[in-house]
């Protein structure tokens, strides 16, 4: 073993498999564009040069098949709910959801309306809630960092009791 | 021609089909009998000196004891506006479609049907325009009862 390591030309780092997998996952959180309302504009800002989500390895995808993360940004209506569910089920595992803004969290300003779902967590499981109406791009970046911390603690190969 | 004068002219031409003229806080309006709506609408559009060629807005109101459909008309040529109002009975809200007179009425009437449940007879495609096809009821009615759930999604949060 020592002989083998000494013969290797480059650097060798030791880690656990779980940590290695999680490193790959939290460093490449590709998010599905799901801009439903004004929060979508802040979501675009967060992807722009000032907040620059790219530095967390997060970049937008226009298809659920290539996405790891769904950022639900805006007011979800009952008419849109079936599409949200469909797109969520089209994403490959492991998948995460950030609920962005008051409307996605609980229906927000429109929760007494007849057409607005009172929170996307009634339909799909949500990992991180970002409050605000709409949240600033910094708040969304914080939400992504919080999600990365959750991913770092995940155990794939060991049963977590 | 002022709305009062238009009312006089309609009254002399259509008689009892044109009811009272009311002035309140908002725009003055002419109340019209729904059974003669199509002839009155066509006359307002075509007649010399009127030329109300634009239907700016078609809306519906729930007054509790009955519904009303309100037509905001504008004449591009004379730069004048007039408001027509038709009361519809609550038990069976039906009214003639004015889609054949003003094309703009098509989507407005679908919206009024979708949210208030007023049936426009003679409309080419009277289907819901905003809500899903299988939505229960018409949500802008005063006596609308919220559904407990829609498509498996609960409509109230505990």
Short mmCIF file of C-alpha atoms in Angstrom, two decimals:
data_model
loop_
_atom_site.label_atom_id
_atom_site.label_comp_id
_atom_site.label_asym_id
_atom_site.label_seq_id
_atom_site.Cartn_x
_atom_site.Cartn_y
_atom_site.Cartn_z
CA UNK A 1 0.00 0.00 0.00
CA UNK A 2 2.73 2.46 1.06
CA UNK A 3 4.76 1.47 -2.01
CA UNK A 4 1.72 2.03 -4.24
CA UNK A 5 1.08 5.49 -2.77
CA UNK A 6 4.72 6.49 -3.06
CA UNK A 7 4.75 5.52 -6.69
CA UNK A 8 1.80 7.79 -7.51
CA UNK A 9 2.88 10.98 -9.22
CA UNK A 10 0.16 13.39 -7.99
CA UNK A 11 -1.35 14.32 -4.62
CA UNK A 12 -3.49 11.82 -2.78
CA UNK A 13 -6.36 12.87 -0.52
CA UNK A 14 -8.20 10.51 1.81
CA UNK A 15 -11.91 10.84 2.40
CA UNK A 16 -15.01 8.74 2.91
CA UNK A 17 -17.16 7.71 -0.02
CA UNK A 18 -20.16 9.54 1.43
CA UNK A 19 -18.23 12.77 1.73
CA UNK A 20 -16.89 12.37 -1.77
CA UNK A 21 -20.38 11.81 -3.21
CA UNK A 22 -21.81 14.71 -1.25
CA UNK A 23 -18.98 16.98 -2.37
CA UNK A 24 -19.91 16.24 -5.95
CA UNK A 25 -23.57 16.81 -5.29
CA UNK A 26 -23.48 20.05 -3.36
CA UNK A 27 -20.91 21.53 -5.73
CA UNK A 28 -23.07 21.11 -8.81
CA UNK A 29 -26.61 22.05 -7.85
CA UNK A 30 -28.17 22.60 -11.24
CA UNK A 31 -31.51 24.21 -10.73
CA UNK A 32 -34.64 23.99 -12.81
CA UNK A 33 -36.01 27.36 -13.83
CA UNK A 34 -39.48 27.50 -12.32
CA UNK A 35 -40.29 31.20 -12.31
CA UNK A 36 -44.04 31.61 -11.73
CA UNK A 37 -44.27 35.29 -10.78
CA UNK A 38 -42.22 38.29 -9.66
CA UNK A 39 -39.89 36.05 -7.59
CA UNK A 40 -38.69 34.77 -10.95
CA UNK A 41 -37.13 38.17 -11.65
CA UNK A 42 -35.14 37.97 -8.41
CA UNK A 43 -34.19 34.41 -9.34
CA UNK A 44 -32.76 35.70 -12.61
CA UNK A 45 -30.92 38.43 -10.69
CA UNK A 46 -29.42 35.79 -8.41
CA UNK A 47 -28.08 34.03 -11.50
CA UNK A 48 -26.62 37.31 -12.80
CA UNK A 49 -23.11 38.67 -12.20
CA UNK A 50 -23.75 40.41 -8.86
CA UNK A 51 -24.95 37.46 -6.77
CA UNK A 52 -23.61 34.94 -9.27
CA UNK A 53 -25.01 31.56 -8.22
CA UNK A 54 -22.46 29.99 -10.59
CA UNK A 55 -19.81 30.32 -7.89
CA UNK A 56 -21.69 27.72 -5.82
CA UNK A 57 -21.75 25.45 -8.84
CA UNK A 58 -25.43 26.25 -9.30
CA UNK A 59 -26.51 27.02 -12.82
CA UNK A 60 -29.89 27.03 -14.47
CA UNK A 61 -31.25 24.26 -16.63
CA UNK A 62 -34.28 24.56 -18.82
CA UNK A 63 -35.22 20.90 -18.51
CA UNK A 64 -36.09 18.82 -15.42
CA UNK A 65 -34.06 15.85 -16.75
CA UNK A 66 -30.78 17.69 -16.12
CA UNK A 67 -31.76 19.32 -12.82
CA UNK A 68 -30.96 18.44 -9.22
CA UNK A 69 -32.83 21.30 -7.61
CA UNK A 70 -36.18 22.91 -8.25
CA UNK A 71 -36.51 26.54 -7.18
CA UNK A 72 -40.24 27.26 -7.06
CA UNK A 73 -40.27 31.02 -7.44
CA UNK A 74 -43.70 32.59 -7.25
CA UNK A 75 -47.43 32.08 -6.87
CA UNK A 76 -48.62 28.55 -7.58
CA UNK A 77 -52.19 28.25 -8.87
CA UNK A 78 -54.27 25.09 -8.90
CA UNK A 79 -54.12 25.11 -12.67
CA UNK A 80 -50.31 25.10 -12.58
CA UNK A 81 -50.09 22.57 -9.74
CA UNK A 82 -50.39 19.49 -11.96
CA UNK A 83 -47.54 20.80 -14.16
CA UNK A 84 -45.38 21.39 -11.09
CA UNK A 85 -45.99 17.82 -9.93
CA UNK A 86 -45.19 16.45 -13.40
CA UNK A 87 -41.93 18.39 -13.68
CA UNK A 88 -40.92 17.35 -10.17
CA UNK A 89 -41.43 13.68 -11.02
CA UNK A 90 -39.37 14.09 -14.19
CA UNK A 91 -36.29 15.16 -12.20
CA UNK A 92 -33.75 12.41 -11.49
CA UNK A 93 -32.95 11.42 -7.88
CA UNK A 94 -31.47 12.81 -5.68
CA UNK A 95 -33.60 15.94 -6.03
CA UNK A 96 -34.20 18.95 -3.83
CA UNK A 97 -36.73 21.75 -3.69
CA UNK A 98 -36.31 25.35 -2.55
CA UNK A 99 -39.56 27.21 -1.97
CA UNK A 100 -38.78 30.83 -2.76
CA UNK A 101 -40.91 33.68 -1.43
CA UNK A 102 -44.12 34.02 0.59
CA UNK A 103 -46.40 32.78 -2.20
CA UNK A 104 -44.55 29.50 -2.63
CA UNK A 105 -44.22 29.08 1.14
CA UNK A 106 -47.84 29.60 2.14
CA UNK A 107 -49.79 31.32 -0.64
CA UNK A 108 -48.59 34.71 0.60
CA UNK A 109 -50.63 37.75 -0.31
CA UNK A 110 -53.02 35.65 -2.41
CA UNK A 111 -53.70 32.81 0.02
CA UNK A 112 -57.38 33.78 0.48
CA UNK A 113 -57.92 33.74 -3.28
CA UNK A 114 -59.88 30.91 -4.85
CA UNK A 115 -57.17 29.87 -7.28
CA UNK A 116 -53.93 29.91 -5.27
CA UNK A 117 -52.35 26.85 -3.63
CA UNK A 118 -51.50 27.61 0.00
CA UNK A 119 -47.88 26.49 -0.24
CA UNK A 120 -46.03 24.18 -2.60
CA UNK A 121 -45.32 21.81 0.31
CA UNK A 122 -48.93 20.63 -0.04
CA UNK A 123 -47.85 19.07 -3.33
CA UNK A 124 -44.13 18.26 -3.23
CA UNK A 125 -41.63 17.93 -0.34
CA UNK A 126 -39.66 21.14 0.29
CA UNK A 127 -36.11 21.21 1.72
CA UNK A 128 -35.49 24.92 2.24
CA UNK A 129 -37.98 27.79 2.59
CA UNK A 130 -36.73 31.26 1.67
CA UNK A 131 -38.92 33.99 3.20
CA UNK A 132 -39.47 37.40 1.59
CA UNK A 133 -41.77 39.09 -0.88
CA UNK A 134 -39.80 38.71 -3.01
CA UNK A 135 -36.56 37.54 -1.33
CA UNK A 136 -33.46 39.47 -2.33
CA UNK A 137 -30.88 37.57 -4.40
CA UNK A 138 -28.68 37.41 -1.27
CA UNK A 139 -31.49 35.61 0.55
CA UNK A 140 -31.76 33.06 -2.24
CA UNK A 141 -27.96 32.56 -2.16
CA UNK A 142 -28.28 31.95 1.58
CA UNK A 143 -31.01 29.41 0.87
CA UNK A 144 -28.71 27.57 -1.54
CA UNK A 145 -25.90 27.56 1.04
CA UNK A 146 -28.35 26.15 3.62
CA UNK A 147 -29.30 23.43 1.15
CA UNK A 148 -25.61 22.66 0.56
CA UNK A 149 -25.17 22.21 4.31
CA UNK A 150 -28.08 19.77 4.33
CA UNK A 151 -26.55 17.81 1.46
CA UNK A 152 -23.16 17.64 3.24
CA UNK A 153 -24.80 15.74 6.12
CA UNK A 154 -26.46 13.13 3.94
CA UNK A 155 -25.43 9.48 4.24
CA UNK A 156 -25.88 7.30 1.18
CA UNK A 157 -23.95 4.13 2.11
CA UNK A 158 -24.68 4.01 5.85
CA UNK A 159 -28.18 3.52 7.15
CA UNK A 160 -29.02 6.55 9.25
CA UNK A 161 -30.97 5.46 12.35
CA UNK B 1 -74.31 63.52 -28.13
CA UNK B 2 -74.45 63.08 -24.39
CA UNK B 3 -75.49 59.76 -22.78
CA UNK B 4 -78.87 61.30 -21.83
CA UNK B 5 -79.50 62.23 -25.46
CA UNK B 6 -78.45 58.74 -26.61
CA UNK B 7 -80.93 57.34 -24.11
CA UNK B 8 -83.67 59.54 -25.57
CA UNK B 9 -82.84 58.39 -29.08
CA UNK B 10 -82.81 54.70 -28.10
CA UNK B 11 -86.05 55.17 -26.19
CA UNK B 12 -87.81 56.69 -29.19
CA UNK B 13 -86.60 53.87 -31.43
CA UNK B 14 -86.91 50.78 -29.22
CA UNK B 15 -89.63 51.84 -26.80
CA UNK B 16 -90.00 49.72 -23.68
CA UNK B 17 -86.90 47.64 -24.44
CA UNK B 18 -84.87 50.63 -23.24
CA UNK B 19 -85.48 51.25 -19.56
CA UNK B 20 -84.30 53.99 -17.27
CA UNK B 21 -81.24 56.21 -17.48
CA UNK B 22 -79.26 56.51 -14.27
CA UNK B 23 -76.62 58.93 -13.13
CA UNK B 24 -74.72 58.14 -9.98
CA UNK B 25 -71.19 58.43 -8.72
CA UNK B 26 -69.67 56.59 -11.67
CA UNK B 27 -70.39 56.70 -15.39
CA UNK B 28 -74.05 57.35 -16.23
CA UNK B 29 -75.60 54.23 -17.71
CA UNK B 30 -78.60 53.09 -19.75
CA UNK B 31 -80.52 50.05 -18.51
CA UNK B 32 -81.60 47.83 -21.36
CA UNK B 33 -83.90 44.81 -21.60
CA UNK B 34 -81.84 41.69 -22.33
CA UNK B 35 -84.28 40.32 -24.91
CA UNK B 36 -83.62 43.26 -27.27
CA UNK B 37 -79.92 43.62 -26.54
CA UNK B 38 -78.67 42.44 -29.92
CA UNK B 39 -80.76 44.94 -31.95
CA UNK B 40 -79.79 47.81 -29.64
CA UNK B 41 -76.11 46.84 -29.80
CA UNK B 42 -76.18 46.65 -33.60
CA UNK B 43 -77.96 50.02 -33.77
CA UNK B 44 -75.44 51.67 -31.47
CA UNK B 45 -72.63 50.39 -33.65
CA UNK B 46 -74.05 51.19 -37.06
CA UNK B 47 -76.35 54.21 -36.66
CA UNK B 48 -75.36 57.56 -38.11
CA UNK B 49 -74.05 59.89 -35.41
CA UNK B 50 -73.45 57.09 -32.89
CA UNK B 51 -70.81 54.70 -34.34
CA UNK B 52 -69.94 52.95 -31.09
CA UNK B 53 -67.43 50.73 -32.86
CA UNK B 54 -65.37 49.69 -29.84
CA UNK B 55 -66.42 47.49 -26.94
CA UNK B 56 -63.94 48.66 -24.33
CA UNK B 57 -65.04 46.34 -21.57
CA UNK B 58 -67.66 43.74 -20.85
CA UNK B 59 -68.02 42.92 -17.18
CA UNK B 60 -70.45 41.20 -14.86
CA UNK B 61 -71.63 42.18 -11.40
CA UNK B 62 -73.31 40.18 -8.64
CA UNK B 63 -75.83 42.45 -6.86
CA UNK B 64 -77.12 39.74 -4.55
CA UNK B 65 -80.70 39.64 -5.82
CA UNK B 66 -79.63 39.54 -9.48
CA UNK B 67 -76.65 39.75 -11.80
CA UNK B 68 -75.83 42.48 -14.27
CA UNK B 69 -73.74 42.57 -17.42
CA UNK B 70 -72.16 45.94 -18.15
CA UNK B 71 -70.99 47.09 -21.60
CA UNK B 72 -68.59 50.03 -21.88
CA UNK B 73 -68.73 51.32 -25.44
CA UNK B 74 -66.56 53.89 -27.18
CA UNK B 75 -66.92 55.68 -30.46
CA UNK B 76 -63.54 56.19 -32.11
CA UNK B 77 -65.04 58.62 -34.62
CA UNK B 78 -66.91 60.88 -32.20
CA UNK B 79 -64.65 60.23 -29.18
CA UNK B 80 -67.60 59.49 -26.92
CA UNK B 81 -68.47 56.75 -24.53
CA UNK B 82 -71.67 55.18 -23.27
CA UNK B 83 -72.45 52.46 -20.73
CA UNK B 84 -75.16 49.85 -21.15
CA UNK B 85 -76.36 47.69 -18.32
CA UNK B 86 -78.49 44.56 -18.54
CA UNK B 87 -79.93 42.88 -15.46
CA UNK B 88 -80.04 39.10 -15.52
CA UNK B 89 -82.12 36.98 -13.18
CA UNK B 90 -80.20 34.94 -10.66
CA UNK B 91 -81.99 31.59 -11.08
CA UNK B 92 -81.10 31.19 -14.76
CA UNK B 93 -78.56 33.81 -15.86
CA UNK B 94 -78.83 33.90 -19.63
CA UNK B 95 -78.20 36.72 -22.07
CA UNK B 96 -77.63 37.13 -25.80
CA UNK B 97 -74.04 37.17 -26.95
CA UNK B 98 -72.91 40.38 -28.67
CA UNK B 99 -69.97 38.56 -30.23
CA UNK B 100 -71.54 39.01 -33.68
CA UNK B 101 -71.53 42.80 -33.22
CA UNK B 102 -68.18 43.33 -31.48
CA UNK B 103 -65.55 40.60 -31.91
CA UNK B 104 -63.92 41.80 -28.68
CA UNK B 105 -66.85 40.39 -26.73
CA UNK B 106 -65.70 36.83 -27.39
CA UNK B 107 -63.09 36.49 -24.63
CA UNK B 108 -64.86 38.96 -22.31
CA UNK B 109 -67.98 36.81 -22.41
CA UNK B 110 -65.95 33.68 -21.75
CA UNK B 111 -64.43 35.39 -18.72
CA UNK B 112 -67.85 36.45 -17.42
CA UNK B 113 -69.05 32.88 -17.93
CA UNK B 114 -65.98 31.44 -16.23
CA UNK B 115 -66.05 33.59 -13.10
CA UNK B 116 -69.73 34.56 -12.77
CA UNK B 117 -71.51 31.75 -14.59
CA UNK B 118 -73.54 33.89 -16.97
CA UNK B 119 -74.48 31.97 -20.11
CA UNK B 120 -74.14 33.92 -23.34
CA UNK B 121 -76.46 32.43 -25.94
CA UNK B 122 -75.11 32.37 -29.47
CA UNK B 123 -71.47 32.45 -28.37
CA UNK B 124 -69.32 30.29 -30.70
CA UNK B 125 -67.23 28.68 -27.92
CA UNK B 126 -68.48 29.34 -24.41
CA UNK B 127 -65.82 27.52 -22.38
CA UNK B 128 -63.76 28.52 -19.35
CA UNK B 129 -60.94 30.93 -20.22
CA UNK B 130 -58.96 31.27 -16.97
CA UNK B 131 -59.78 28.42 -14.62
CA UNK B 132 -59.20 24.72 -15.34
CA UNK B 133 -61.95 23.00 -17.35
CA UNK B 134 -63.07 20.85 -14.40
CA UNK B 135 -63.23 23.67 -11.83
CA UNK B 136 -66.35 23.45 -9.63
CA UNK B 137 -68.61 26.53 -9.69
CA UNK B 138 -68.02 30.19 -10.53
CA UNK B 139 -65.80 31.84 -7.90
CA UNK B 140 -66.78 35.53 -8.25
CA UNK B 141 -70.39 34.84 -7.23
CA UNK B 142 -71.21 36.14 -3.78
CA UNK B 143 -72.64 32.76 -2.73
CA UNK B 144 -69.63 30.79 -3.97
CA UNK B 145 -68.60 27.97 -1.63
CA UNK B 146 -64.89 27.14 -1.61
CA UNK B 147 -64.15 23.50 -2.45
CA UNK B 148 -62.50 21.40 0.26
CA UNK B 149 -59.93 20.10 -2.20
CA UNK B 150 -59.10 20.35 -5.87
CA UNK B 151 -57.29 17.60 -7.79
CA UNK B 152 -56.13 16.00 -4.53
CA UNK B 153 -54.69 19.26 -3.18
CA UNK B 154 -56.31 20.51 0.07
CA UNK B 155 -57.65 24.06 -0.33
CA UNK B 156 -57.27 24.96 3.33
CA UNK B 157 -54.22 24.76 5.57
CA UNK B 158 -54.67 23.49 9.10
#
